[in-house]
Amino acid sequence: MSPGSPAHQLGLQPGDVLLAVDGRSLRDVLDFRFYTAADEFTLLVERAGQHLLLEVALGSGEPFGVEFESALFDGLRTCRNRCPFCFVRQMPPGFRPSLYVRDDDYRYSFLYGNFVTLTNLEQDDWSRLAEQRLSPLYVSVHATDQSVRDRLLGVRESIPLMDKLLWLRSHRIAFHAQVVLVPGLNDGPHLDRTLGDLLQLGESCLSVSVVPVGLTGRAPSHLYPFTPAEVEPVIAQVRQWRRRYAARLGRRTVYASDEWFLMGGIDLPGAPYYESFPQAENGVGAVRLFVDTWEADRRALATCPPPEGTRLVVCGTLIEPLWQSIAGQMRAMGADVQVTAVVNETLGPTVTVSGLLTGQDLVAALGRVPAGTTVCLPRAMFNQECALTLDGMTLHQIQDALGAPALIGAEAGDVLAPYQPEAANNDDNNSARSSGVIGRG
């Protein structure tokens, strides 16, 4: 509870279980928000086996001030599909347990921007979407030709996607779309049909990202990644559809993800390409934001003394050319900055992004680091709490193995920051213990 908030003044305590609002049971935090939209309501609370009925009266627009240990009180909806390119199913054993959970929950889509397939919703879910106007959602479209989509999802019982998207439009629920492009399955003319069908949905389709499929060394043998030579035709195809969307809707709407440009060695588009950056969290414009932030930081740091010793930047192989360019600018500012790209031996060399590097690959690639070197690790290779890598290594374990201090940074400018030892947190289990439990933080 927030100190001084109505929830705090009412006497709610960490560990209380909220059972109902105005007699209506709760499935998740969305129900709580919806049912407490009025200024007055009653709460049914369980505390130490006892039920308490509390009356709440709020001022206009006053926040109640309660936090929950989990956003979902009735459990996470998982994926029923068997997509042959599913990255979770391609991962080897030994990673953090949470990484093997195949989330396909429309509530997380609304709350956090997670992409869902809309294939596991029951009639009550659709009724709830209409009642509570959960908009926007994030939808993994992949293809609008239903036979192609069924093949991509690995399903036998077809669930017509376009009917669902038309239903969303009719109920004024907007969505962001994702197309994971798989060579020979949904590219070429199939991508044309998909983008054309989404254009017909008009304003309800807020954005469309076109993303190359990611394949590990455990991917099915009939799947293969795009080659650098195949990148430019995809970018050109997306560019054509951007013009059509702009002519129809006044916004370009469709975006090629950052990987296409990096794979093909093609200059990144400027910020206007991404309009409002609606899918930056999905790798669409994130690198442009990274570069532009560095340009601003570089000017701000121009008069600052460089850090002592050598800074060794670790990254994936995809972004290495960009990092080498930035490191050259840092050296021109007087800093000793080097770059090492680590090949992903754990997932396979076709996995080239920094965020999927493992601690064991990093340690094997670098070995013992020379004295006077500080290793700079990408923020994306750690979990949300900066506690663990994919394979469960802590920052302290990495530092011990390298024999050198390490810092974690999200922006290029962090490489030039003074070194401050990080406090390692080894607890990666932050999931909720029970439904509607009021949080302790």
mmCIF file of C-alpha atoms in Angstrom, residues 54-315:
data_model
loop_
_atom_site.group_PDB
_atom_site.id
_atom_site.type_symbol
_atom_site.label_atom_id
_atom_site.label_comp_id
_atom_site.label_asym_id
_atom_site.label_seq_id
_atom_site.Cartn_x
_atom_site.Cartn_y
_atom_site.Cartn_z
ATOM 1 C CA LEU A 54 -14.832 -2.837 3.917
ATOM 2 C CA GLU A 55 -16.593 0.216 2.519
ATOM 3 C CA VAL A 56 -14.549 2.591 0.364
ATOM 4 C CA ALA A 57 -15.316 6.210 -0.533
ATOM 5 C CA LEU A 58 -12.863 8.039 -2.761
ATOM 6 C CA GLY A 59 -12.564 11.600 -3.874
ATOM 7 C CA SER A 60 -13.040 12.247 -7.576
ATOM 8 C CA GLY A 61 -10.096 10.723 -9.449
ATOM 9 C CA GLU A 62 -8.325 9.747 -6.209
ATOM 10 C CA PRO A 63 -6.196 6.584 -6.598
ATOM 11 C CA PHE A 64 -6.971 3.802 -4.126
ATOM 12 C CA GLY A 65 -3.271 2.976 -3.657
ATOM 13 C CA VAL A 66 -3.196 -0.819 -3.480
ATOM 14 C CA GLU A 67 -0.668 -3.112 -5.167
ATOM 15 C CA PHE A 68 -0.947 -6.838 -5.864
ATOM 16 C CA GLU A 69 1.684 -9.553 -5.906
ATOM 17 C CA SER A 70 0.474 -10.610 -9.352
ATOM 18 C CA ALA A 71 -1.627 -9.024 -12.075
ATOM 19 C CA LEU A 72 -3.431 -12.345 -12.619
ATOM 20 C CA PHE A 73 -5.369 -13.991 -9.802
ATOM 21 C CA ASP A 74 -6.536 -17.105 -11.671
ATOM 22 C CA GLY A 75 -3.307 -18.151 -13.394
ATOM 23 C CA LEU A 76 -1.612 -17.480 -16.706
ATOM 24 C CA ARG A 77 -3.165 -18.581 -20.005
ATOM 25 C CA THR A 78 -0.570 -20.560 -21.915
ATOM 26 C CA CYS A 79 -0.252 -21.280 -25.631
ATOM 27 C CA ARG A 80 -2.060 -24.266 -27.145
ATOM 28 C CA ASN A 81 -0.409 -23.927 -30.544
ATOM 29 C CA ARG A 82 2.538 -25.892 -31.888
ATOM 30 C CA CYS A 83 4.295 -23.332 -34.070
ATOM 31 C CA PRO A 84 7.320 -25.037 -35.654
ATOM 32 C CA PHE A 85 9.309 -21.796 -35.244
ATOM 33 C CA CYS A 86 8.312 -21.235 -31.586
ATOM 34 C CA PHE A 87 11.474 -19.954 -29.929
ATOM 35 C CA VAL A 88 10.548 -21.339 -26.500
ATOM 36 C CA ARG A 89 10.294 -24.851 -27.892
ATOM 37 C CA GLN A 90 13.688 -24.435 -29.566
ATOM 38 C CA MET A 91 15.534 -23.635 -26.330
ATOM 39 C CA PRO A 92 17.818 -26.203 -24.735
ATOM 40 C CA PRO A 93 17.304 -27.310 -21.116
ATOM 41 C CA GLY A 94 19.049 -25.560 -18.249
ATOM 42 C CA PHE A 95 17.720 -22.016 -18.608
ATOM 43 C CA ARG A 96 15.684 -20.107 -16.017
ATOM 44 C CA PRO A 97 12.370 -21.979 -15.527
ATOM 45 C CA SER A 98 10.274 -18.901 -16.334
ATOM 46 C CA LEU A 99 11.698 -18.854 -19.875
ATOM 47 C CA TYR A 100 9.905 -22.094 -20.776
ATOM 48 C CA VAL A 101 6.442 -20.681 -20.058
ATOM 49 C CA ARG A 102 4.624 -20.105 -23.363
ATOM 50 C CA ASP A 103 2.481 -17.101 -22.505
ATOM 51 C CA ASP A 104 -0.586 -16.544 -24.689
ATOM 52 C CA ASP A 105 -2.708 -14.497 -22.289
ATOM 53 C CA TYR A 106 -4.746 -11.646 -23.751
ATOM 54 C CA ARG A 107 -4.627 -9.846 -20.386
ATOM 55 C CA TYR A 108 -0.841 -9.651 -20.508
ATOM 56 C CA SER A 109 -1.244 -8.412 -24.064
ATOM 57 C CA PHE A 110 -3.294 -5.468 -22.856
ATOM 58 C CA LEU A 111 -1.235 -4.829 -19.723
ATOM 59 C CA TYR A 112 2.303 -5.315 -20.989
ATOM 60 C CA GLY A 113 2.204 -5.462 -24.789
ATOM 61 C CA ASN A 114 2.810 -9.229 -25.063
ATOM 62 C CA PHE A 115 1.819 -10.672 -28.425
ATOM 63 C CA VAL A 116 -0.969 -13.277 -28.421
ATOM 64 C CA THR A 117 -2.540 -15.450 -31.128
ATOM 65 C CA LEU A 118 -6.217 -15.107 -30.009
ATOM 66 C CA THR A 119 -6.604 -18.889 -30.338
ATOM 67 C CA ASN A 120 -7.359 -19.771 -26.710
ATOM 68 C CA LEU A 121 -10.160 -17.323 -25.877
ATOM 69 C CA GLU A 122 -13.563 -18.625 -24.749
ATOM 70 C CA GLN A 123 -16.867 -16.834 -25.255
ATOM 71 C CA ASP A 124 -16.651 -15.295 -21.780
ATOM 72 C CA ASP A 125 -13.300 -13.771 -22.738
ATOM 73 C CA TRP A 126 -14.738 -12.138 -25.842
ATOM 74 C CA SER A 127 -17.669 -10.811 -23.823
ATOM 75 C CA ARG A 128 -15.264 -9.382 -21.296
ATOM 76 C CA LEU A 129 -13.161 -7.726 -24.020
ATOM 77 C CA ALA A 130 -16.313 -5.983 -25.242
ATOM 78 C CA GLU A 131 -17.488 -5.007 -21.749
ATOM 79 C CA GLN A 132 -14.178 -3.652 -20.477
ATOM 80 C CA ARG A 133 -12.888 -2.336 -23.822
ATOM 81 C CA LEU A 134 -9.401 -3.799 -23.390
ATOM 82 C CA SER A 135 -7.695 -1.813 -26.108
ATOM 83 C CA PRO A 136 -5.192 -1.983 -27.639
ATOM 84 C CA LEU A 137 -4.144 -5.627 -27.879
ATOM 85 C CA TYR A 138 -0.995 -7.026 -29.498
ATOM 86 C CA VAL A 139 -1.713 -9.819 -31.971
ATOM 87 C CA SER A 140 0.626 -12.331 -33.602
ATOM 88 C CA VAL A 141 -0.947 -12.387 -37.040
ATOM 89 C CA HIS A 142 1.806 -14.053 -39.115
ATOM 90 C CA ALA A 143 -0.594 -14.618 -42.039
ATOM 91 C CA THR A 144 -4.205 -13.800 -42.863
ATOM 92 C CA ASP A 145 -4.554 -16.662 -45.349
ATOM 93 C CA GLN A 146 -6.091 -19.097 -42.870
ATOM 94 C CA SER A 147 -4.512 -22.235 -44.327
ATOM 95 C CA VAL A 148 -1.068 -20.601 -44.153
ATOM 96 C CA ARG A 149 -1.675 -19.414 -40.599
ATOM 97 C CA ASP A 150 -2.852 -22.861 -39.498
ATOM 98 C CA ARG A 151 0.369 -24.317 -40.837
ATOM 99 C CA LEU A 152 2.413 -21.663 -39.047
ATOM 100 C CA LEU A 153 0.606 -22.293 -35.763
ATOM 101 C CA GLY A 154 0.734 -26.066 -36.168
ATOM 102 C CA VAL A 155 -2.989 -26.457 -35.463
ATOM 103 C CA ARG A 156 -5.574 -28.814 -36.899
ATOM 104 C CA GLU A 157 -8.699 -27.044 -35.663
ATOM 105 C CA SER A 158 -8.790 -23.772 -37.556
ATOM 106 C CA ILE A 159 -9.753 -20.595 -35.678
ATOM 107 C CA PRO A 160 -10.454 -17.912 -38.341
ATOM 108 C CA LEU A 161 -8.238 -14.937 -37.598
ATOM 109 C CA MET A 162 -9.876 -12.344 -39.835
ATOM 110 C CA ASP A 163 -13.250 -13.005 -38.189
ATOM 111 C CA LYS A 164 -11.653 -12.250 -34.839
ATOM 112 C CA LEU A 165 -9.957 -9.090 -36.084
ATOM 113 C CA LEU A 166 -13.209 -7.884 -37.640
ATOM 114 C CA TRP A 167 -14.920 -8.558 -34.313
ATOM 115 C CA LEU A 168 -12.306 -6.409 -32.553
ATOM 116 C CA ARG A 169 -12.904 -3.604 -35.029
ATOM 117 C CA SER A 170 -16.696 -3.801 -34.579
ATOM 118 C CA HIS A 171 -16.236 -3.461 -30.810
ATOM 119 C CA ARG A 172 -13.791 -0.544 -31.164
ATOM 120 C CA ILE A 173 -10.831 -2.529 -29.882
ATOM 121 C CA ALA A 174 -7.624 -1.573 -31.665
ATOM 122 C CA PHE A 175 -4.574 -3.794 -32.035
ATOM 123 C CA HIS A 176 -0.909 -3.850 -32.980
ATOM 124 C CA ALA A 177 0.063 -6.710 -35.306
ATOM 125 C CA GLN A 178 3.198 -8.792 -35.636
ATOM 126 C CA VAL A 179 4.219 -10.864 -38.651
ATOM 127 C CA VAL A 180 7.092 -13.258 -37.975
ATOM 128 C CA LEU A 181 8.329 -13.944 -41.492
ATOM 129 C CA VAL A 182 9.431 -17.510 -42.264
ATOM 130 C CA PRO A 183 11.133 -18.142 -45.631
ATOM 131 C CA GLY A 184 8.980 -20.260 -47.918
ATOM 132 C CA LEU A 185 5.932 -20.171 -45.632
ATOM 133 C CA ASN A 186 4.426 -16.703 -45.244
ATOM 134 C CA ASP A 187 6.753 -14.420 -47.231
ATOM 135 C CA GLY A 188 6.447 -13.073 -50.788
ATOM 136 C CA PRO A 189 2.815 -13.071 -52.010
ATOM 137 C CA HIS A 190 1.572 -14.297 -48.646
ATOM 138 C CA LEU A 191 3.027 -11.196 -46.984
ATOM 139 C CA ASP A 192 1.323 -9.051 -49.631
ATOM 140 C CA ARG A 193 -2.029 -10.642 -48.813
ATOM 141 C CA THR A 194 -1.482 -10.246 -45.065
ATOM 142 C CA LEU A 195 -0.602 -6.554 -45.302
ATOM 143 C CA GLY A 196 -3.444 -5.968 -47.741
ATOM 144 C CA ASP A 197 -6.006 -7.627 -45.450
ATOM 145 C CA LEU A 198 -4.785 -5.661 -42.445
ATOM 146 C CA LEU A 199 -5.062 -2.441 -44.445
ATOM 147 C CA GLN A 200 -8.753 -3.196 -44.992
ATOM 148 C CA LEU A 201 -9.261 -3.102 -41.224
ATOM 149 C CA GLY A 202 -8.467 0.612 -41.290
ATOM 150 C CA GLU A 203 -7.912 2.552 -38.092
ATOM 151 C CA SER A 204 -8.288 -0.490 -35.828
ATOM 152 C CA CYS A 205 -4.883 -1.759 -36.992
ATOM 153 C CA LEU A 206 -2.473 0.599 -35.250
ATOM 154 C CA SER A 207 0.846 -0.863 -36.423
ATOM 155 C CA VAL A 208 2.338 -3.894 -38.155
ATOM 156 C CA SER A 209 5.856 -5.165 -37.528
ATOM 157 C CA VAL A 210 7.549 -7.523 -39.984
ATOM 158 C CA VAL A 211 10.166 -9.542 -38.103
ATOM 159 C CA PRO A 212 12.536 -12.259 -39.421
ATOM 160 C CA VAL A 213 12.114 -15.674 -37.832
ATOM 161 C CA GLY A 214 14.606 -16.541 -35.099
ATOM 162 C CA LEU A 215 15.968 -20.078 -35.240
ATOM 163 C CA THR A 216 18.240 -21.854 -32.785
ATOM 164 C CA GLY A 217 20.346 -24.930 -33.417
ATOM 165 C CA ARG A 218 17.362 -26.999 -32.253
ATOM 166 C CA ALA A 219 14.938 -25.665 -34.873
ATOM 167 C CA PRO A 220 13.130 -28.156 -37.152
ATOM 168 C CA SER A 221 15.303 -29.122 -40.113
ATOM 169 C CA HIS A 222 12.815 -27.851 -42.716
ATOM 170 C CA LEU A 223 13.099 -24.274 -41.425
ATOM 171 C CA TYR A 224 15.917 -21.939 -42.400
ATOM 172 C CA PRO A 225 16.719 -18.278 -41.729
ATOM 173 C CA PHE A 226 16.809 -15.419 -44.200
ATOM 174 C CA THR A 227 20.183 -14.737 -45.783
ATOM 175 C CA PRO A 228 21.673 -11.215 -46.088
ATOM 176 C CA ALA A 229 20.955 -11.322 -49.824
ATOM 177 C CA GLU A 230 17.221 -11.794 -49.126
ATOM 178 C CA VAL A 231 16.931 -8.774 -46.869
ATOM 179 C CA GLU A 232 16.622 -5.939 -49.384
ATOM 180 C CA PRO A 233 13.579 -7.433 -51.206
ATOM 181 C CA VAL A 234 11.717 -7.697 -47.898
ATOM 182 C CA ILE A 235 12.560 -4.110 -46.952
ATOM 183 C CA ALA A 236 11.440 -2.964 -50.410
ATOM 184 C CA GLN A 237 8.180 -4.918 -50.103
ATOM 185 C CA VAL A 238 7.483 -3.308 -46.741
ATOM 186 C CA ARG A 239 8.317 0.101 -48.213
ATOM 187 C CA GLN A 240 5.680 -0.354 -50.943
ATOM 188 C CA TRP A 241 3.013 -1.181 -48.382
ATOM 189 C CA ARG A 242 4.002 1.777 -46.235
ATOM 190 C CA ARG A 243 3.139 4.028 -49.157
ATOM 191 C CA ARG A 244 -0.259 2.349 -49.563
ATOM 192 C CA TYR A 245 -1.065 2.677 -45.874
ATOM 193 C CA ALA A 246 -0.014 6.325 -45.875
ATOM 194 C CA ALA A 247 -2.271 7.027 -48.863
ATOM 195 C CA ARG A 248 -5.239 5.292 -47.203
ATOM 196 C CA LEU A 249 -4.788 6.067 -43.508
ATOM 197 C CA GLY A 250 -2.404 9.026 -43.371
ATOM 198 C CA ARG A 251 0.199 6.969 -41.499
ATOM 199 C CA ARG A 252 2.688 4.392 -42.758
ATOM 200 C CA THR A 253 1.773 1.802 -40.099
ATOM 201 C CA VAL A 254 4.041 -1.026 -41.397
ATOM 202 C CA TYR A 255 7.647 -1.358 -40.180
ATOM 203 C CA ALA A 256 10.550 -3.632 -40.953
ATOM 204 C CA SER A 257 12.246 -4.581 -37.693
ATOM 205 C CA ASP A 258 15.807 -3.528 -36.890
ATOM 206 C CA GLU A 259 17.233 -6.985 -37.652
ATOM 207 C CA TRP A 260 16.576 -6.631 -41.374
ATOM 208 C CA PHE A 261 18.769 -3.550 -41.655
ATOM 209 C CA LEU A 262 21.527 -4.949 -39.458
ATOM 210 C CA MET A 263 21.542 -8.305 -41.274
ATOM 211 C CA GLY A 264 21.813 -6.648 -44.666
ATOM 212 C CA GLY A 265 24.385 -4.046 -43.642
ATOM 213 C CA ILE A 266 21.872 -1.366 -44.641
ATOM 214 C CA ASP A 267 21.803 2.056 -42.997
ATOM 215 C CA LEU A 268 19.135 2.359 -40.329
ATOM 216 C CA PRO A 269 16.212 4.608 -41.208
ATOM 217 C CA GLY A 270 15.936 7.905 -39.392
ATOM 218 C CA ALA A 271 13.479 8.445 -36.563
ATOM 219 C CA PRO A 272 10.628 9.597 -38.891
ATOM 220 C CA TYR A 273 10.477 6.068 -40.370
ATOM 221 C CA TYR A 274 9.131 4.778 -37.057
ATOM 222 C CA GLU A 275 6.552 7.550 -36.560
ATOM 223 C CA SER A 276 5.630 7.215 -32.833
ATOM 224 C CA PHE A 277 7.776 4.084 -32.294
ATOM 225 C CA PRO A 278 4.729 1.924 -31.483
ATOM 226 C CA GLN A 279 6.699 -1.330 -31.424
ATOM 227 C CA ALA A 280 10.111 -0.320 -30.110
ATOM 228 C CA GLU A 281 9.849 -3.047 -27.439
ATOM 229 C CA ASN A 282 9.482 -5.543 -30.289
ATOM 230 C CA GLY A 283 12.756 -4.510 -31.897
ATOM 231 C CA VAL A 284 11.263 -1.971 -34.289
ATOM 232 C CA GLY A 285 13.249 1.231 -33.918
ATOM 233 C CA ALA A 286 15.039 0.217 -30.716
ATOM 234 C CA VAL A 287 18.432 0.473 -32.426
ATOM 235 C CA ARG A 288 17.556 3.884 -33.876
ATOM 236 C CA LEU A 289 16.675 5.070 -30.359
ATOM 237 C CA PHE A 290 19.958 3.570 -29.117
ATOM 238 C CA VAL A 291 21.961 5.469 -31.766
ATOM 239 C CA ASP A 292 20.109 8.749 -31.259
ATOM 240 C CA THR A 293 20.541 8.517 -27.490
ATOM 241 C CA TRP A 294 24.264 7.994 -27.982
ATOM 242 C CA GLU A 295 24.470 11.062 -30.212
ATOM 243 C CA ALA A 296 22.898 13.151 -27.448
ATOM 244 C CA ASP A 297 25.093 11.555 -24.764
ATOM 245 C CA ARG A 298 28.230 12.008 -26.863
ATOM 246 C CA ARG A 299 27.707 15.739 -26.964
ATOM 247 C CA ALA A 300 27.017 15.843 -23.221
ATOM 248 C CA LEU A 301 30.094 13.728 -22.414
ATOM 249 C CA ALA A 302 32.468 15.573 -24.740
ATOM 250 C CA THR A 303 33.968 17.629 -21.899
ATOM 251 C CA CYS A 304 33.973 14.873 -19.270
ATOM 252 C CA PRO A 305 37.191 13.030 -18.418
ATOM 253 C CA PRO A 306 37.283 9.497 -19.861
ATOM 254 C CA PRO A 307 37.133 6.537 -17.460
ATOM 255 C CA GLU A 308 40.369 4.981 -16.278
ATOM 256 C CA GLY A 309 41.608 1.736 -17.772
ATOM 257 C CA THR A 310 40.071 -0.230 -20.644
ATOM 258 C CA ARG A 311 36.353 -0.684 -21.190
ATOM 259 C CA LEU A 312 35.545 -3.946 -22.998
ATOM 260 C CA VAL A 313 32.085 -3.919 -24.591
ATOM 261 C CA VAL A 314 30.432 -7.324 -25.031
ATOM 262 C CA CYS A 315 27.692 -7.712 -27.641
#
